[in-house]
């Protein structure tokens, strides 16, 4: 099983995942405030945001996932802590995005 999908199954109800035909991992970034992420998404600059922001595997990260069905595409942001005793958790969810991520270098099919 895909590691990303396994992770999402622990965070989301099975019914929620079943709503989406395709799920993609878009990439990871260092931690940012929700307001900064919201502005980036509203301005349709998430793809560029993910390209520009560095990650460090020795720090907490935000993992970005694109959830797609025939009616909409949502972005789920998951907080991934570096400390093993902490659990991943949903950091943010944005619904009904129209930005095209098809040419994002880091995109990876999780469910399709």
mmCIF file with all atom_site columns, C-alpha atoms in Angstrom:
data_model
loop_
_atom_site.group_PDB
_atom_site.id
_atom_site.type_symbol
_atom_site.label_atom_id
_atom_site.label_alt_id
_atom_site.label_comp_id
_atom_site.label_asym_id
_atom_site.label_entity_id
_atom_site.label_seq_id
_atom_site.pdbx_PDB_ins_code
_atom_site.Cartn_x
_atom_site.Cartn_y
_atom_site.Cartn_z
_atom_site.occupancy
_atom_site.B_iso_or_equiv
_atom_site.pdbx_formal_charge
_atom_site.auth_seq_id
_atom_site.auth_comp_id
_atom_site.auth_asym_id
_atom_site.auth_atom_id
_atom_site.pdbx_PDB_model_num
ATOM 1   C CA . UNK A 1 1   ? 0.000   0.000  0.000   1.00 0.00 ? 1   UNK A CA 1
ATOM 2   C CA . UNK A 1 2   ? 1.122   3.565  -0.666  1.00 0.00 ? 2   UNK A CA 1
ATOM 3   C CA . UNK A 1 3   ? 2.644   5.129  2.462   1.00 0.00 ? 3   UNK A CA 1
ATOM 4   C CA . UNK A 1 4   ? 0.853   8.440  1.808   1.00 0.00 ? 4   UNK A CA 1
ATOM 5   C CA . UNK A 1 5   ? -2.521  6.686  1.459   1.00 0.00 ? 5   UNK A CA 1
ATOM 6   C CA . UNK A 1 6   ? -1.915  4.708  4.626   1.00 0.00 ? 6   UNK A CA 1
ATOM 7   C CA . UNK A 1 7   ? -1.186  7.966  6.440   1.00 0.00 ? 7   UNK A CA 1
ATOM 8   C CA . UNK A 1 8   ? -4.352  9.619  5.098   1.00 0.00 ? 8   UNK A CA 1
ATOM 9   C CA . UNK A 1 9   ? -6.452  6.629  6.135   1.00 0.00 ? 9   UNK A CA 1
ATOM 10  C CA . UNK A 1 10  ? -5.399  7.164  9.741   1.00 0.00 ? 10  UNK A CA 1
ATOM 11  C CA . UNK A 1 11  ? -6.388  10.853 9.554   1.00 0.00 ? 11  UNK A CA 1
ATOM 12  C CA . UNK A 1 12  ? -9.632  10.754 7.568   1.00 0.00 ? 12  UNK A CA 1
ATOM 13  C CA . UNK A 1 13  ? -12.744 8.661  7.713   1.00 0.00 ? 13  UNK A CA 1
ATOM 14  C CA . UNK A 1 14  ? -13.003 5.991  5.029   1.00 0.00 ? 14  UNK A CA 1
ATOM 15  C CA . UNK A 1 15  ? -16.137 7.685  3.659   1.00 0.00 ? 15  UNK A CA 1
ATOM 16  C CA . UNK A 1 16  ? -14.257 10.954 3.132   1.00 0.00 ? 16  UNK A CA 1
ATOM 17  C CA . UNK A 1 17  ? -11.482 9.255  1.182   1.00 0.00 ? 17  UNK A CA 1
ATOM 18  C CA . UNK A 1 18  ? -14.078 7.360  -0.859  1.00 0.00 ? 18  UNK A CA 1
ATOM 19  C CA . UNK A 1 19  ? -15.543 10.687 -2.047  1.00 0.00 ? 19  UNK A CA 1
ATOM 20  C CA . UNK A 1 20  ? -12.428 11.304 -4.125  1.00 0.00 ? 20  UNK A CA 1
ATOM 21  C CA . UNK A 1 21  ? -11.466 9.399  -7.265  1.00 0.00 ? 21  UNK A CA 1
ATOM 22  C CA . UNK A 1 22  ? -7.876  10.600 -7.223  1.00 0.00 ? 22  UNK A CA 1
ATOM 23  C CA . UNK A 1 23  ? -5.526  11.788 -4.498  1.00 0.00 ? 23  UNK A CA 1
ATOM 24  C CA . UNK A 1 24  ? -2.110  13.292 -5.158  1.00 0.00 ? 24  UNK A CA 1
ATOM 25  C CA . UNK A 1 25  ? 0.785   14.209 -2.930  1.00 0.00 ? 25  UNK A CA 1
ATOM 26  C CA . UNK A 1 26  ? 1.850   17.713 -4.001  1.00 0.00 ? 26  UNK A CA 1
ATOM 27  C CA . UNK A 1 27  ? 4.889   18.237 -1.817  1.00 0.00 ? 27  UNK A CA 1
ATOM 28  C CA . UNK A 1 28  ? 6.022   19.378 1.600   1.00 0.00 ? 28  UNK A CA 1
ATOM 29  C CA . UNK A 1 29  ? 7.099   22.672 3.109   1.00 0.00 ? 29  UNK A CA 1
ATOM 30  C CA . UNK A 1 30  ? 8.317   24.009 6.391   1.00 0.00 ? 30  UNK A CA 1
ATOM 31  C CA . UNK A 1 31  ? 5.597   25.219 8.764   1.00 0.00 ? 31  UNK A CA 1
ATOM 32  C CA . UNK A 1 32  ? 3.677   28.342 7.749   1.00 0.00 ? 32  UNK A CA 1
ATOM 33  C CA . UNK A 1 33  ? 0.738   30.128 9.332   1.00 0.00 ? 33  UNK A CA 1
ATOM 34  C CA . UNK A 1 34  ? -2.695  29.149 8.045   1.00 0.00 ? 34  UNK A CA 1
ATOM 35  C CA . UNK A 1 35  ? -3.314  32.755 6.938   1.00 0.00 ? 35  UNK A CA 1
ATOM 36  C CA . UNK A 1 36  ? -0.265  32.634 4.642   1.00 0.00 ? 36  UNK A CA 1
ATOM 37  C CA . UNK A 1 37  ? -1.400  29.330 3.157   1.00 0.00 ? 37  UNK A CA 1
ATOM 38  C CA . UNK A 1 38  ? -4.959  30.637 2.672   1.00 0.00 ? 38  UNK A CA 1
ATOM 39  C CA . UNK A 1 39  ? -3.705  33.736 0.863   1.00 0.00 ? 39  UNK A CA 1
ATOM 40  C CA . UNK A 1 40  ? -1.500  31.619 -1.376  1.00 0.00 ? 40  UNK A CA 1
ATOM 41  C CA . UNK A 1 41  ? -4.432  29.352 -2.257  1.00 0.00 ? 41  UNK A CA 1
ATOM 42  C CA . UNK A 1 42  ? -6.841  32.260 -2.855  1.00 0.00 ? 42  UNK A CA 1
ATOM 43  C CA . UNK A 1 43  ? -4.276  33.911 -5.134  1.00 0.00 ? 43  UNK A CA 1
ATOM 44  C CA . UNK A 1 44  ? -3.872  30.570 -6.983  1.00 0.00 ? 44  UNK A CA 1
ATOM 45  C CA . UNK A 1 45  ? -0.157  30.495 -6.245  1.00 0.00 ? 45  UNK A CA 1
ATOM 46  C CA . UNK A 1 46  ? 0.051   27.221 -4.325  1.00 0.00 ? 46  UNK A CA 1
ATOM 47  C CA . UNK A 1 47  ? 2.029   25.494 -7.075  1.00 0.00 ? 47  UNK A CA 1
ATOM 48  C CA . UNK A 1 48  ? 4.669   28.249 -7.021  1.00 0.00 ? 48  UNK A CA 1
ATOM 49  C CA . UNK A 1 49  ? 4.613   28.273 -3.203  1.00 0.00 ? 49  UNK A CA 1
ATOM 50  C CA . UNK A 1 50  ? 5.414   24.551 -3.144  1.00 0.00 ? 50  UNK A CA 1
ATOM 51  C CA . UNK A 1 51  ? 8.198   24.987 -5.705  1.00 0.00 ? 51  UNK A CA 1
ATOM 52  C CA . UNK A 1 52  ? 9.902   27.792 -3.773  1.00 0.00 ? 52  UNK A CA 1
ATOM 53  C CA . UNK A 1 53  ? 9.710   26.586 -0.180  1.00 0.00 ? 53  UNK A CA 1
ATOM 54  C CA . UNK A 1 54  ? 12.414  24.360 1.175   1.00 0.00 ? 54  UNK A CA 1
ATOM 55  C CA . UNK A 1 55  ? 11.983  21.413 3.465   1.00 0.00 ? 55  UNK A CA 1
ATOM 56  C CA . UNK A 1 56  ? 14.261  19.983 6.087   1.00 0.00 ? 56  UNK A CA 1
ATOM 57  C CA . UNK A 1 57  ? 13.631  16.406 7.183   1.00 0.00 ? 57  UNK A CA 1
ATOM 58  C CA . UNK A 1 58  ? 14.988  17.366 10.605  1.00 0.00 ? 58  UNK A CA 1
ATOM 59  C CA . UNK A 1 59  ? 12.046  19.728 11.203  1.00 0.00 ? 59  UNK A CA 1
ATOM 60  C CA . UNK A 1 60  ? 8.269   19.484 11.384  1.00 0.00 ? 60  UNK A CA 1
ATOM 61  C CA . UNK A 1 61  ? 6.693   19.658 7.922   1.00 0.00 ? 61  UNK A CA 1
ATOM 62  C CA . UNK A 1 62  ? 3.420   20.403 6.217   1.00 0.00 ? 62  UNK A CA 1
ATOM 63  C CA . UNK A 1 63  ? 2.462   17.804 3.587   1.00 0.00 ? 63  UNK A CA 1
ATOM 64  C CA . UNK A 1 64  ? 0.070   18.959 0.845   1.00 0.00 ? 64  UNK A CA 1
ATOM 65  C CA . UNK A 1 65  ? -2.416  16.614 -0.837  1.00 0.00 ? 65  UNK A CA 1
ATOM 66  C CA . UNK A 1 66  ? -4.787  17.255 -3.743  1.00 0.00 ? 66  UNK A CA 1
ATOM 67  C CA . UNK A 1 67  ? -8.114  15.407 -3.473  1.00 0.00 ? 67  UNK A CA 1
ATOM 68  C CA . UNK A 1 68  ? -10.039 15.225 -6.757  1.00 0.00 ? 68  UNK A CA 1
ATOM 69  C CA . UNK A 1 69  ? -13.477 14.058 -7.890  1.00 0.00 ? 69  UNK A CA 1
ATOM 70  C CA . UNK A 1 70  ? -15.764 15.011 -10.786 1.00 0.00 ? 70  UNK A CA 1
ATOM 71  C CA . UNK A 1 71  ? -17.206 17.993 -8.913  1.00 0.00 ? 71  UNK A CA 1
ATOM 72  C CA . UNK A 1 72  ? -14.252 19.592 -7.165  1.00 0.00 ? 72  UNK A CA 1
ATOM 73  C CA . UNK A 1 73  ? -10.656 19.474 -6.043  1.00 0.00 ? 73  UNK A CA 1
ATOM 74  C CA . UNK A 1 74  ? -9.596  20.173 -2.466  1.00 0.00 ? 74  UNK A CA 1
ATOM 75  C CA . UNK A 1 75  ? -6.211  20.637 -0.854  1.00 0.00 ? 75  UNK A CA 1
ATOM 76  C CA . UNK A 1 76  ? -5.552  18.936 2.454   1.00 0.00 ? 76  UNK A CA 1
ATOM 77  C CA . UNK A 1 77  ? -2.573  20.091 4.514   1.00 0.00 ? 77  UNK A CA 1
ATOM 78  C CA . UNK A 1 78  ? -1.241  17.611 7.050   1.00 0.00 ? 78  UNK A CA 1
ATOM 79  C CA . UNK A 1 79  ? 1.094   18.487 9.905   1.00 0.00 ? 79  UNK A CA 1
ATOM 80  C CA . UNK A 1 80  ? 3.880   15.887 10.017  1.00 0.00 ? 80  UNK A CA 1
ATOM 81  C CA . UNK A 1 81  ? 5.899   16.156 13.229  1.00 0.00 ? 81  UNK A CA 1
ATOM 82  C CA . UNK A 1 82  ? 9.526   15.105 13.427  1.00 0.00 ? 82  UNK A CA 1
ATOM 83  C CA . UNK A 1 83  ? 9.063   13.756 16.959  1.00 0.00 ? 83  UNK A CA 1
ATOM 84  C CA . UNK A 1 84  ? 7.934   10.137 16.909  1.00 0.00 ? 84  UNK A CA 1
ATOM 85  C CA . UNK A 1 85  ? 5.721   10.505 19.969  1.00 0.00 ? 85  UNK A CA 1
ATOM 86  C CA . UNK A 1 86  ? 3.574   13.119 18.215  1.00 0.00 ? 86  UNK A CA 1
ATOM 87  C CA . UNK A 1 87  ? 0.891   12.139 15.720  1.00 0.00 ? 87  UNK A CA 1
ATOM 88  C CA . UNK A 1 88  ? 0.170   13.580 12.323  1.00 0.00 ? 88  UNK A CA 1
ATOM 89  C CA . UNK A 1 89  ? -2.901  15.776 12.227  1.00 0.00 ? 89  UNK A CA 1
ATOM 90  C CA . UNK A 1 90  ? -4.961  17.746 9.760   1.00 0.00 ? 90  UNK A CA 1
ATOM 91  C CA . UNK A 1 91  ? -3.588  21.273 9.678   1.00 0.00 ? 91  UNK A CA 1
ATOM 92  C CA . UNK A 1 92  ? -5.871  22.847 7.062   1.00 0.00 ? 92  UNK A CA 1
ATOM 93  C CA . UNK A 1 93  ? -8.396  22.012 4.322   1.00 0.00 ? 93  UNK A CA 1
ATOM 94  C CA . UNK A 1 94  ? -9.240  24.234 1.354   1.00 0.00 ? 94  UNK A CA 1
ATOM 95  C CA . UNK A 1 95  ? -12.150 23.293 -0.884  1.00 0.00 ? 95  UNK A CA 1
ATOM 96  C CA . UNK A 1 96  ? -12.985 23.947 -4.530  1.00 0.00 ? 96  UNK A CA 1
ATOM 97  C CA . UNK A 1 97  ? -9.591  24.960 -5.894  1.00 0.00 ? 97  UNK A CA 1
ATOM 98  C CA . UNK A 1 98  ? -9.223  25.625 -9.588  1.00 0.00 ? 98  UNK A CA 1
ATOM 99  C CA . UNK A 1 99  ? -5.426  25.801 -9.827  1.00 0.00 ? 99  UNK A CA 1
ATOM 100 C CA . UNK A 1 100 ? -3.774  23.313 -12.212 1.00 0.00 ? 100 UNK A CA 1
ATOM 101 C CA . UNK A 1 101 ? -1.064  21.194 -10.569 1.00 0.00 ? 101 UNK A CA 1
ATOM 102 C CA . UNK A 1 102 ? -0.434  18.806 -13.470 1.00 0.00 ? 102 UNK A CA 1
ATOM 103 C CA . UNK A 1 103 ? 3.051   20.172 -14.209 1.00 0.00 ? 103 UNK A CA 1
ATOM 104 C CA . UNK A 1 104 ? 4.222   20.317 -10.583 1.00 0.00 ? 104 UNK A CA 1
ATOM 105 C CA . UNK A 1 105 ? 7.464   18.336 -10.427 1.00 0.00 ? 105 UNK A CA 1
ATOM 106 C CA . UNK A 1 106 ? 6.786   16.841 -6.983  1.00 0.00 ? 106 UNK A CA 1
ATOM 107 C CA . UNK A 1 107 ? 3.254   15.571 -7.753  1.00 0.00 ? 107 UNK A CA 1
ATOM 108 C CA . UNK A 1 108 ? 2.793   11.895 -6.942  1.00 0.00 ? 108 UNK A CA 1
ATOM 109 C CA . UNK A 1 109 ? -0.327  9.753  -7.398  1.00 0.00 ? 109 UNK A CA 1
ATOM 110 C CA . UNK A 1 110 ? -1.519  8.364  -4.060  1.00 0.00 ? 110 UNK A CA 1
ATOM 111 C CA . UNK A 1 111 ? -4.887  6.973  -5.120  1.00 0.00 ? 111 UNK A CA 1
ATOM 112 C CA . UNK A 1 112 ? -6.224  6.740  -8.627  1.00 0.00 ? 112 UNK A CA 1
#
